[in-house]
CSV table of C-alpha atoms in Angstrom, one decimal:
chain,number,residue,atom,x,y,z
K,34,MET,CA,126.2,89.4,92.3
K,35,GLY,CA,125.1,86.0,91.2
K,36,GLY,CA,123.1,85.1,88.1
K,37,VAL,CA,119.5,86.1,87.3
K,38,SER,CA,117.0,84.2,89.5
K,39,GLN,CA,114.7,81.6,87.9
K,40,ALA,CA,111.6,83.3,86.5
K,41,PRO,CA,108.0,82.2,87.5
K,42,TRP,CA,105.7,80.5,85.0
K,43,THR,CA,102.8,82.9,85.5
K,44,ARG,CA,102.1,86.3,86.9
K,45,LEU,CA,98.5,87.3,87.7
K,46,TRP,CA,97.4,90.8,88.8
K,47,VAL,CA,94.2,92.2,90.0
K,48,LEU,CA,94.0,95.9,89.0
K,49,GLY,CA,92.2,98.9,90.4
K,50,GLN,CA,92.3,102.0,88.3
K,51,VAL,CA,90.8,105.4,87.7
K,52,ALA,CA,90.4,106.9,84.2
K,53,SER,CA,89.3,110.0,82.4
K,54,ARG,CA,88.4,110.2,78.7
K,55,ASP,CA,87.8,113.0,76.1
K,56,TYR,CA,86.3,112.5,72.6
K,57,LEU,CA,85.9,115.2,69.9
K,58,LEU,CA,84.4,114.5,66.5
K,59,GLN,CA,84.0,117.2,63.9
K,60,GLY,CA,82.1,116.7,60.6
K,61,THR,CA,81.0,118.9,57.9
K,62,TYR,CA,77.8,119.9,59.7
K,63,THR,CA,78.0,118.4,63.2
K,64,THR,CA,80.3,118.3,66.3
K,65,VAL,CA,80.2,115.6,69.0
K,66,ALA,CA,82.1,116.3,72.1
K,67,TYR,CA,82.3,114.0,75.2
K,68,ARG,CA,84.2,115.3,78.2
K,69,THR,CA,84.6,113.5,81.5
K,70,ARG,CA,84.7,115.7,84.6
K,71,GLY,CA,87.1,114.0,86.9
K,72,ALA,CA,88.5,110.4,87.1
K,73,PHE,CA,86.2,107.4,87.5
K,74,PRO,CA,86.9,103.9,88.9
K,75,GLU,CA,87.6,100.7,86.8
K,76,ALA,CA,88.5,97.2,87.7
K,77,GLY,CA,90.8,95.0,85.6
K,78,ILE,CA,93.0,91.8,85.4
K,79,SER,CA,96.3,91.2,83.9
K,80,ILE,CA,98.0,87.8,83.3
K,81,GLU,CA,101.5,87.1,82.0
K,82,LEU,CA,102.4,83.6,80.8
K,83,SER,CA,106.0,82.6,80.4
K,84,PRO,CA,106.1,79.2,78.7
K,85,ALA,CA,109.9,79.1,78.6
K,86,ALA,CA,110.4,80.4,82.1
K,87,HIS,CA,112.7,77.6,83.2
K,88,GLY,CA,114.9,77.7,80.1
K,89,GLY,CA,118.1,79.7,79.7
K,90,PRO,CA,118.3,83.4,80.7
K,91,TRP,CA,117.4,84.6,77.2
K,92,LEU,CA,114.4,82.2,76.8
K,93,GLN,CA,113.0,83.4,80.2
K,94,GLU,CA,112.1,86.8,78.8
K,95,LEU,CA,109.6,85.4,76.2
K,96,SER,CA,106.0,85.9,77.5
K,97,VAL,CA,102.4,86.3,76.5
K,98,ILE,CA,100.5,89.1,78.1
K,99,ALA,CA,96.7,89.7,78.3
K,100,GLU,CA,94.9,92.5,80.0
K,101,GLY,CA,91.3,93.7,80.4
K,102,SER,CA,89.4,96.3,82.3
K,103,TYR,CA,85.8,97.4,82.8
K,104,GLY,CA,84.3,100.4,84.5
K,105,PHE,CA,81.8,103.3,84.3
K,106,LEU,CA,82.4,106.9,83.8
K,107,THR,CA,80.3,110.0,83.7
K,108,SER,CA,80.6,112.2,80.6
K,109,GLN,CA,79.3,115.4,79.3
K,110,PHE,CA,78.4,115.8,75.6
K,111,LYS,CA,76.4,117.9,73.2
K,112,ASP,CA,73.6,116.2,71.4
K,113,ALA,CA,72.4,116.7,67.8
K,114,THR,CA,70.6,119.9,68.7
K,115,GLY,CA,73.7,121.3,70.6
K,116,ALA,CA,72.1,120.9,74.1
K,117,PRO,CA,74.4,119.7,76.8
K,118,GLN,CA,73.8,116.2,78.2
K,119,ARG,CA,75.4,114.2,81.1
K,120,VAL,CA,75.4,110.4,81.0
K,121,ALA,CA,77.0,107.5,82.8
K,122,THR,CA,78.4,104.8,80.5
K,123,PRO,CA,80.4,101.6,80.6
K,124,VAL,CA,84.0,101.5,79.3
K,125,VAL,CA,85.8,98.3,78.2
K,126,ARG,CA,89.6,98.2,77.4
K,127,ALA,CA,91.6,95.0,76.4
K,128,SER,CA,94.9,94.1,74.9
K,129,GLY,CA,97.0,91.0,74.1
K,130,ASP,CA,100.8,90.9,73.3
K,131,LEU,CA,103.6,88.6,72.6
K,132,ARG,CA,106.6,90.2,74.3
K,133,TYR,CA,110.4,89.5,74.4
K,134,ARG,CA,112.8,91.3,76.7
K,135,ALA,CA,116.5,90.9,76.1
K,136,PRO,CA,118.7,91.3,79.1
K,137,LEU,CA,121.8,93.4,78.3
K,138,ALA,CA,123.8,91.8,81.0
K,139,PRO,CA,122.2,88.4,81.9
K,140,GLU,CA,124.5,87.7,84.9
K,141,SER,CA,123.5,90.9,86.8
K,142,VAL,CA,120.2,91.3,88.7
K,143,PHE,CA,120.6,95.1,87.8
K,144,SER,CA,120.6,94.4,84.1
K,145,PRO,CA,118.3,96.6,82.0
K,146,ARG,CA,116.0,94.7,79.7
K,147,LEU,CA,115.0,96.0,76.3
K,148,GLY,CA,111.7,94.5,75.0
K,149,LEU,CA,109.6,94.4,71.9
K,150,ARG,CA,105.9,93.8,71.8
K,151,LEU,CA,103.5,92.7,69.0
K,152,GLY,CA,99.9,92.4,69.8
K,153,TYR,CA,96.3,93.8,69.5
K,154,ALA,CA,94.5,96.5,71.4
K,155,PHE,CA,90.7,97.2,71.8
K,156,SER,CA,88.9,100.1,73.5
K,157,ARG,CA,85.1,100.7,73.6
K,158,PHE,CA,83.0,103.5,75.1
K,159,MET,CA,79.4,102.5,75.1
K,160,VAL,CA,77.0,105.4,74.5
K,161,PRO,CA,73.4,105.2,75.9
K,162,VAL,CA,70.6,104.1,73.6
K,163,GLY,CA,69.1,107.6,73.8
K,164,ASN,CA,72.1,109.2,72.0
K,165,PRO,CA,70.8,110.2,68.6
K,166,LEU,CA,74.1,109.9,66.8
K,167,PHE,CA,75.7,106.5,67.5
K,168,ARG,CA,75.8,103.7,70.1
K,169,THR,CA,79.5,103.2,70.7
K,170,ILE,CA,82.9,104.7,70.3
K,171,THR,CA,85.4,102.0,69.4
K,172,HIS,CA,89.1,101.7,68.6
K,173,HIS,CA,90.9,98.4,67.8
K,174,GLY,CA,93.8,97.2,65.7
K,175,PRO,CA,97.3,95.6,65.8
K,176,ARG,CA,100.0,97.4,67.7
K,177,ILE,CA,103.8,97.3,67.9
K,178,GLY,CA,105.8,98.6,70.8
K,179,ALA,CA,109.0,98.8,72.7
K,180,GLU,CA,109.8,98.9,76.4
K,181,ILE,CA,112.6,99.1,78.9
K,182,TYR,CA,112.6,97.4,82.2
K,183,GLN,CA,115.2,98.6,84.7
K,184,PRO,CA,115.6,96.9,88.2
K,185,LEU,CA,116.3,99.6,90.8
K,186,LEU,CA,116.2,97.6,94.0
K,187,PRO,CA,115.8,94.0,93.0
K,188,PRO,CA,113.5,92.3,93.4
K,189,PHE,CA,111.5,94.9,95.3
K,190,LEU,CA,111.5,97.8,92.9
K,191,ALA,CA,111.9,98.2,89.1
K,192,LEU,CA,111.0,100.9,86.5
K,193,SER,CA,109.1,99.9,83.4
K,194,VAL,CA,108.5,102.3,80.4
K,195,PHE,CA,106.4,101.0,77.5
K,196,GLY,CA,105.3,102.7,74.3
K,197,SER,CA,103.4,101.4,71.3
K,198,VAL,CA,101.7,102.6,68.1
K,199,LEU,CA,98.6,101.3,66.3
K,200,PRO,CA,99.3,102.3,62.7
K,201,PHE,CA,96.5,100.3,61.1
K,202,GLY,CA,93.7,100.8,63.6
K,203,HIS,CA,89.9,100.8,62.9
K,204,PRO,CA,87.1,103.0,64.2
K,205,GLY,CA,83.9,101.1,65.3
K,206,GLU,CA,81.0,100.2,63.0
K,207,SER,CA,78.7,102.7,64.7
K,208,GLU,CA,80.9,105.7,63.9
K,209,THR,CA,81.7,104.5,60.5
K,210,LEU,CA,78.0,104.1,59.6
K,211,ALA,CA,77.3,107.6,60.9
K,212,TYR,CA,80.3,109.5,59.4
K,213,GLY,CA,81.7,107.8,56.4
K,214,SER,CA,82.4,104.2,55.3
K,215,GLN,CA,86.1,104.9,54.3
K,216,ALA,CA,87.5,105.0,57.8
K,217,SER,CA,91.0,104.8,59.2
K,218,SER,CA,92.5,105.3,62.6
K,219,SER,CA,96.0,105.4,64.3
K,220,GLY,CA,96.8,105.4,67.9
K,221,LEU,CA,99.5,105.9,70.5
K,222,TRP,CA,99.8,104.0,73.8
K,223,VAL,CA,102.4,105.0,76.5
K,224,GLU,CA,102.8,103.5,80.0
K,225,VAL,CA,105.2,104.5,82.8
K,226,GLY,CA,105.3,102.6,86.1
K,227,PHE,CA,107.0,100.8,88.9
K,228,GLU,CA,106.6,97.2,90.0
K,229,GLY,CA,108.2,94.7,92.4
K,230,SER,CA,108.0,91.9,94.9
K,231,LEU,CA,106.2,91.9,98.2
K,232,ARG,CA,108.3,89.0,99.5
K,233,PRO,CA,108.3,90.1,103.2
K,234,MET,CA,104.4,89.9,103.1
K,235,GLY,CA,104.3,86.5,101.3
K,236,ALA,CA,106.2,84.5,98.7
K,237,GLY,CA,105.0,85.2,95.2
K,238,LEU,CA,103.2,88.5,96.0
K,239,THR,CA,103.9,91.4,93.6
K,240,TRP,CA,102.7,95.0,93.2
K,241,LYS,CA,102.6,97.5,90.4
K,242,VAL,CA,101.6,101.1,89.8
K,243,LEU,CA,101.5,102.9,86.5
K,244,VAL,CA,100.2,105.8,84.5
K,245,SER,CA,98.8,105.0,81.0
K,246,VAL,CA,98.1,107.6,78.3
K,247,LEU,CA,96.2,106.6,75.1
K,248,GLN,CA,95.4,108.7,72.1
K,249,TYR,CA,93.6,107.9,68.9
K,250,GLY,CA,93.0,109.9,65.7
K,251,ASP,CA,90.2,108.9,63.3
K,252,HIS,CA,89.4,110.0,59.7
K,253,PHE,CA,86.1,109.3,57.9
K,254,ALA,CA,85.7,109.8,54.2
K,255,GLY,CA,82.5,109.6,52.2
K,256,THR,CA,78.9,110.2,53.4
K,257,GLY,CA,77.4,108.6,56.4
K,258,THR,CA,73.9,108.7,57.9
K,259,GLU,CA,74.7,111.8,60.1
K,260,ASP,CA,77.5,113.7,58.3
K,261,ALA,CA,80.3,113.4,55.9
K,262,ASP,CA,84.2,113.7,55.8
K,263,ALA,CA,84.6,113.8,59.6
K,264,SER,CA,87.7,113.5,61.8
K,265,ALA,CA,87.8,112.6,65.5
K,266,ARG,CA,90.3,112.5,68.4
K,267,GLU,CA,90.1,110.5,71.6
K,268,GLU,CA,92.3,110.8,74.7
K,269,GLN,CA,92.4,108.5,77.7
K,270,LEU,CA,94.4,108.9,81.0
K,271,VAL,CA,94.4,105.9,83.3
K,272,VAL,CA,96.1,105.5,86.7
K,273,VAL,CA,96.6,101.9,87.7
K,274,ALA,CA,97.5,100.0,91.0
K,275,GLY,CA,97.8,96.3,91.0
K,276,LEU,CA,98.3,93.4,93.5
K,277,GLY,CA,99.6,90.2,92.0
K,278,TYR,CA,100.8,86.8,92.6
K,279,ALA,CA,103.7,85.0,90.7
K,280,PHE,CA,104.0,81.3,90.5
């Protein structure tokens, strides 16, 4: 087959997604457990900019990616007295990456592309004012990742697998104040999905579906306003469907 087709400058997706989230914190004297019961809707946007899209086949694979989503979920948790509570709270998730994909066989449309990403990720779960322990559960920090992109039926279907680690993450100020000022966090972010062109429906139209798993582990040392020497774990599962336009 002929050479790789010229890449677009920009890809923009509107995302619809459902998510679940669990959070467990254990201190010396207290336990905080949030559990979602089911999946809850979110809306998001993703933009990919390729400033060298019209360069050579190697330069075409350099891009900047920014993503963000917002939604509400209903969680169950135990308050400071141990009594069960059920609340609806907003969730924010965002990330930005510099990505480079290297085609292993640039002249083939079936060439797998191995990619590296370097960026920053942010996640916040806002707790109602009435919660006696803290107002937010936040994770943020730099991330480094790798991915593989494999065209299966170009340009209509391709497999994408992405994994990243957040080795130097940070818990939020709210949790740090409550459970210990010497805080550290690490995370893992994995995505598996499919994407492709919707050319028969319109030039430039694209689609994607993916499953995303996020895990964070926190450690708090020292004495906070609520407890001391705590550890926490957060898990998120997100299923995403997107409709986009490439131009």
